[in-house]
Amino acid sequence: MGLKIAQIDAFTAQPFRGNPAAVCVLDAPGDPAWMQNVAAEMNLAETAFLYRQDDGFNLRWFTPVAEVDLCGHATLASSHYLWQEGYLAAGQQARFYTRSGLLTADQQGDSIEMDFPARAVETVELPAVIAQALEVTLVYTGKNNSDYLIEVASEEILRSLKPDFGLLGTAPVRGTIVTSRSSDPAFDFVSRFFAPAMGINEDPVTGSAHCALTPYWAAKLGKTEMVGYQASRRGGVVRVRLNGDRVGLGGQAVTVLKGELV
């Protein structure tokens, strides 16, 4: 019997929407080179690897080309899988030991809320290579320790962006978040996330980007609880809550595939 692996669509209640992640639970720590090879084979935005540690699970995330420090949708997918497969009892908190510290997830009805660190941005001038790759008029530009955040004037502008990914991938940064207010009253803001340097031209739904989007829009809108929509081709909904230097990220997930690594 090989290792079990599942593919789960996160930040959606519908199969083939949201952001797909692979989840693999190990008996012991995995070899990083092997985990990277599996992630490349799965060829999804993230593959999550877990094993039991203390009162929770060690959790690591890999894109097809690199390990990353923080990933929201693969954490949501991992939480969903642990409850679904009986690794955790219904109502039991999921606790993850990661490169970004302790992360937790709790069931909230048919949704899951994760507790993540806020990653507020500071105002900076946008590098010329990113401005050239996007070719868009900017309302605001900021940066935290991993991403640039750019506000544009409208959702129409945001949705019509066609970045030069080859050029964008040369920027010395994990990714670029582009955001605007939503034209749909069901949502407070919309966003897209580009990370070609990490092997992901456009990520379908990015939980970690909402660690920056939440404090940014909370300050602009005067609200601590909001709903964001990531306007990728697949699309996804992220419910966010600002709590000091922490961010609650809420969403649903659905399993679409189960298999084993032989």
Coordinates of C-alpha atoms in Angstrom, one line a residue:
M1 CA 0.0 0.0 0.0
G2 CA 1.4 3.4 -1.0
L3 CA 1.1 6.7 0.7
K4 CA -2.4 8.2 0.4
I5 CA -2.7 11.5 -1.4
A6 CA -5.8 13.6 -2.2
Q7 CA -6.6 16.6 -4.4
I8 CA -8.9 19.1 -2.8
D9 CA -10.4 22.3 -4.1
A10 CA -10.1 25.1 -1.5
F11 CA -12.1 28.3 -1.0
T12 CA -15.1 26.8 -2.8
A13 CA -18.0 24.5 -2.2
Q14 CA -18.0 23.4 -5.9
P15 CA -15.7 20.9 -7.5
F16 CA -13.4 22.3 -10.2
R17 CA -13.6 25.8 -8.7
G18 CA -11.4 27.6 -6.1
N19 CA -7.7 26.5 -5.8
P20 CA -6.7 22.9 -6.0
A21 CA -4.1 21.5 -3.6
A22 CA -2.7 18.1 -3.0
V23 CA -2.5 16.8 0.5
C24 CA -0.3 13.9 1.7
V25 CA -0.1 12.7 5.3
L26 CA 3.3 11.0 6.1
D27 CA 4.3 8.7 9.0
A28 CA 7.5 10.7 9.6
P29 CA 9.3 13.7 8.2
G30 CA 9.8 13.4 4.4
D31 CA 12.9 14.0 2.4
P32 CA 12.7 17.6 1.0
A33 CA 14.0 16.5 -2.4
W34 CA 11.4 13.8 -2.6
M35 CA 8.6 16.2 -1.5
Q36 CA 9.7 18.6 -4.2
N37 CA 9.6 15.9 -6.8
V38 CA 6.1 14.9 -5.7
A39 CA 5.0 18.5 -5.9
A40 CA 6.4 18.9 -9.4
E41 CA 4.6 15.7 -10.4
M42 CA 1.3 16.9 -9.0
N43 CA 1.9 20.2 -10.8
L44 CA -0.6 22.2 -8.6
A45 CA 0.0 25.5 -7.0
E46 CA 0.8 23.8 -3.8
T47 CA 1.3 20.3 -2.4
A48 CA 1.0 19.9 1.4
F49 CA 2.9 17.3 3.4
L50 CA 1.9 16.6 7.0
Y51 CA 3.0 14.3 9.9
R52 CA 2.0 14.2 13.5
Q53 CA 4.0 16.5 15.9
D54 CA 3.2 17.1 19.5
D55 CA -0.5 18.1 19.8
G56 CA -0.9 18.7 16.0
F57 CA 0.8 18.2 12.7
N58 CA 4.0 19.5 11.1
L59 CA 3.0 21.1 7.8
R60 CA 5.1 22.0 4.8
W61 CA 4.1 23.5 1.4
F62 CA 5.7 23.0 -2.0
T63 CA 5.0 24.6 -5.3
P64 CA 6.2 22.7 -8.4
V65 CA 9.5 24.5 -8.1
A66 CA 10.1 25.6 -4.5
E67 CA 9.1 25.3 -0.8
V68 CA 7.2 28.3 0.5
D69 CA 6.8 29.8 4.0
L70 CA 3.1 30.3 4.1
C71 CA 0.1 29.0 2.1
G72 CA -3.6 29.5 2.9
H73 CA -5.4 27.3 0.4
A74 CA -3.3 24.2 1.1
T75 CA -3.7 24.7 4.8
L76 CA -7.5 24.9 4.3
A77 CA -7.3 21.7 2.1
S78 CA -5.2 19.9 4.8
S79 CA -7.7 20.8 7.6
H80 CA -10.6 19.6 5.5
Y81 CA -8.7 16.3 4.7
L82 CA -7.8 15.6 8.4
W83 CA -11.4 15.9 9.5
Q84 CA -12.8 14.1 6.5
E85 CA -10.4 11.1 6.9
G86 CA -10.7 10.9 10.7
Y87 CA -7.3 12.1 11.7
L88 CA -9.2 14.7 13.8
A89 CA -12.5 14.3 15.5
A90 CA -15.4 16.6 14.4
G91 CA -15.0 19.9 16.2
Q92 CA -11.4 19.2 17.2
Q93 CA -9.0 22.1 16.4
A94 CA -6.4 21.5 13.7
R95 CA -3.0 22.7 14.8
F96 CA -0.1 23.1 12.3
Y97 CA 3.6 23.7 13.1
T98 CA 5.0 25.5 10.1
R99 CA 7.8 27.9 8.9
S100 CA 5.4 30.7 9.8
G101 CA 4.8 29.5 13.3
L102 CA 1.7 27.8 14.8
L103 CA -1.4 28.0 12.6
T104 CA -4.8 26.7 13.7
A105 CA -8.1 25.9 11.9
D106 CA -11.5 25.4 13.4
Q107 CA -14.8 24.1 11.9
Q108 CA -17.5 26.8 11.7
G109 CA -20.6 25.1 10.4
D110 CA -19.9 24.1 6.8
S111 CA -16.9 26.4 6.6
I112 CA -13.4 26.4 8.1
E113 CA -11.7 29.4 9.7
M114 CA -7.9 29.5 9.9
D115 CA -5.8 31.8 12.1
F116 CA -2.9 33.3 10.2
P117 CA -0.4 36.1 10.8
A118 CA -1.3 39.5 9.3
R119 CA 1.2 40.7 6.7
A120 CA 0.6 44.4 6.4
V121 CA 2.3 46.2 3.6
E122 CA 4.3 49.5 3.7
T123 CA 4.1 52.1 1.0
V124 CA 6.9 51.7 -1.5
E125 CA 7.7 52.7 -5.1
L126 CA 6.9 49.8 -7.5
P127 CA 9.9 48.4 -9.3
A128 CA 10.0 49.3 -13.0
V129 CA 10.0 45.7 -14.1
I130 CA 6.6 45.1 -12.4
A131 CA 5.1 48.3 -13.7
Q132 CA 6.2 47.4 -17.2
A133 CA 4.9 43.8 -16.9
L134 CA 1.4 45.0 -15.8
E135 CA 1.1 48.3 -17.8
V136 CA -1.6 49.7 -15.6
T137 CA -2.3 53.0 -13.8
L138 CA -1.7 52.5 -10.1
V139 CA -3.7 53.9 -7.2
Y140 CA -1.4 52.5 -4.5
T141 CA 1.7 50.3 -4.2
G142 CA 3.0 48.6 -1.1
K143 CA 5.2 45.7 0.0
N144 CA 5.6 43.2 2.8
N145 CA 8.3 40.7 3.3
S146 CA 7.1 38.5 0.5
D147 CA 4.8 40.3 -2.0
Y148 CA 4.0 43.6 -3.6
L149 CA 0.4 44.8 -3.3
I150 CA -1.0 47.1 -6.0
E151 CA -4.4 48.8 -5.9
V152 CA -6.0 49.7 -9.3
A153 CA -8.9 52.0 -9.9
S154 CA -11.7 49.4 -10.7
E155 CA -12.6 45.8 -10.9
E156 CA -12.9 46.1 -14.7
I157 CA -9.3 47.2 -14.9
L158 CA -8.2 44.3 -12.5
R159 CA -10.1 41.7 -14.5
S160 CA -8.7 42.9 -17.9
L161 CA -5.0 42.7 -16.8
K162 CA -2.8 40.5 -19.1
P163 CA 0.6 40.6 -17.4
D164 CA 3.9 39.8 -19.2
F165 CA 4.7 36.8 -17.0
G166 CA 8.2 36.4 -18.4
L167 CA 9.0 39.9 -17.3
L168 CA 7.1 39.7 -14.0
G169 CA 9.0 36.5 -13.1
T170 CA 12.3 38.4 -13.0
A171 CA 11.1 40.6 -10.1
P172 CA 12.9 39.7 -6.8
V173 CA 9.7 38.9 -5.0
R174 CA 7.5 35.9 -4.3
G175 CA 4.4 37.4 -6.0
T176 CA 2.3 40.4 -6.9
I177 CA -1.1 41.1 -5.5
V178 CA -3.4 43.3 -7.5
T179 CA -6.6 44.5 -5.9
S180 CA -9.6 46.9 -6.2
R181 CA -12.9 47.6 -4.6
S182 CA -15.6 45.2 -5.7
S183 CA -18.3 46.3 -8.1
D184 CA -20.5 43.4 -6.7
P185 CA -22.1 44.4 -3.3
A186 CA -21.7 40.7 -2.2
F187 CA -18.0 41.4 -1.9
D188 CA -15.9 44.2 -0.3
F189 CA -12.8 43.8 -2.5
V190 CA -11.5 41.7 -5.4
S191 CA -7.9 40.6 -6.1
R192 CA -5.7 38.6 -8.4
F193 CA -2.3 37.1 -7.5
F194 CA 0.7 36.5 -9.9
A195 CA 3.7 34.4 -8.9
P196 CA 5.6 33.3 -12.0
A197 CA 8.9 33.2 -10.1
M198 CA 7.4 30.4 -8.0
G199 CA 6.2 28.5 -11.0
I200 CA 2.6 29.8 -10.8
N201 CA 1.7 32.5 -13.4
E202 CA -1.7 33.2 -11.7
D203 CA -2.8 31.5 -8.5
P204 CA -6.6 30.7 -8.5
V205 CA -7.2 31.7 -4.8
T206 CA -4.4 32.8 -2.5
G207 CA -5.0 32.7 1.3
S208 CA -1.6 34.1 2.2
A209 CA -2.3 37.1 -0.1
H210 CA -5.3 37.9 2.1
C211 CA -3.0 38.2 5.1
A212 CA -2.0 41.5 3.4
L213 CA -5.3 42.3 1.8
T214 CA -7.2 42.1 5.1
P215 CA -5.3 44.9 7.0
Y216 CA -5.1 47.0 3.9
W217 CA -8.8 47.0 3.2
A218 CA -9.7 47.1 6.9
A219 CA -7.9 50.4 7.1
K220 CA -9.5 51.8 3.9
L221 CA -13.1 50.6 4.6
G222 CA -13.2 50.9 8.3
K223 CA -14.3 47.2 8.7
T224 CA -12.7 44.3 10.5
E225 CA -14.9 41.6 8.8
M226 CA -15.1 41.5 5.0
V227 CA -15.6 39.1 2.1
G228 CA -13.0 39.0 -0.7
Y229 CA -13.3 37.5 -4.2
Q230 CA -10.3 36.3 -6.1
A231 CA -11.1 37.0 -9.7
S232 CA -9.1 34.2 -11.4
R233 CA -10.6 32.0 -14.1
R234 CA -11.6 29.4 -11.4
G235 CA -12.5 32.1 -8.8
G236 CA -12.9 31.7 -5.1
V237 CA -14.4 33.4 -2.0
V238 CA -12.4 34.2 1.2
R239 CA -14.1 35.5 4.3
V240 CA -11.6 37.6 6.3
R241 CA -11.5 38.9 9.8
L242 CA -8.8 41.2 11.3
N243 CA -7.9 40.6 14.9
G244 CA -4.9 42.7 15.9
D245 CA -1.8 41.2 14.3
R246 CA -3.7 38.1 13.2
V247 CA -6.1 37.4 10.3
G248 CA -9.0 34.9 10.2
L249 CA -9.3 33.3 6.8
G250 CA -12.6 31.4 6.2
G251 CA -13.7 29.2 3.4
Q252 CA -15.0 25.9 2.2
A253 CA -13.3 22.9 0.5
V254 CA -14.3 19.8 -1.5
T255 CA -12.3 16.7 -2.2
V256 CA -12.2 15.8 -5.9
L257 CA -9.6 13.0 -6.0
K258 CA -8.1 10.3 -3.8
G259 CA -5.2 8.1 -4.7
E260 CA -1.9 6.7 -3.6
L261 CA 1.7 7.3 -4.3
V262 CA 3.3 4.0 -5.4

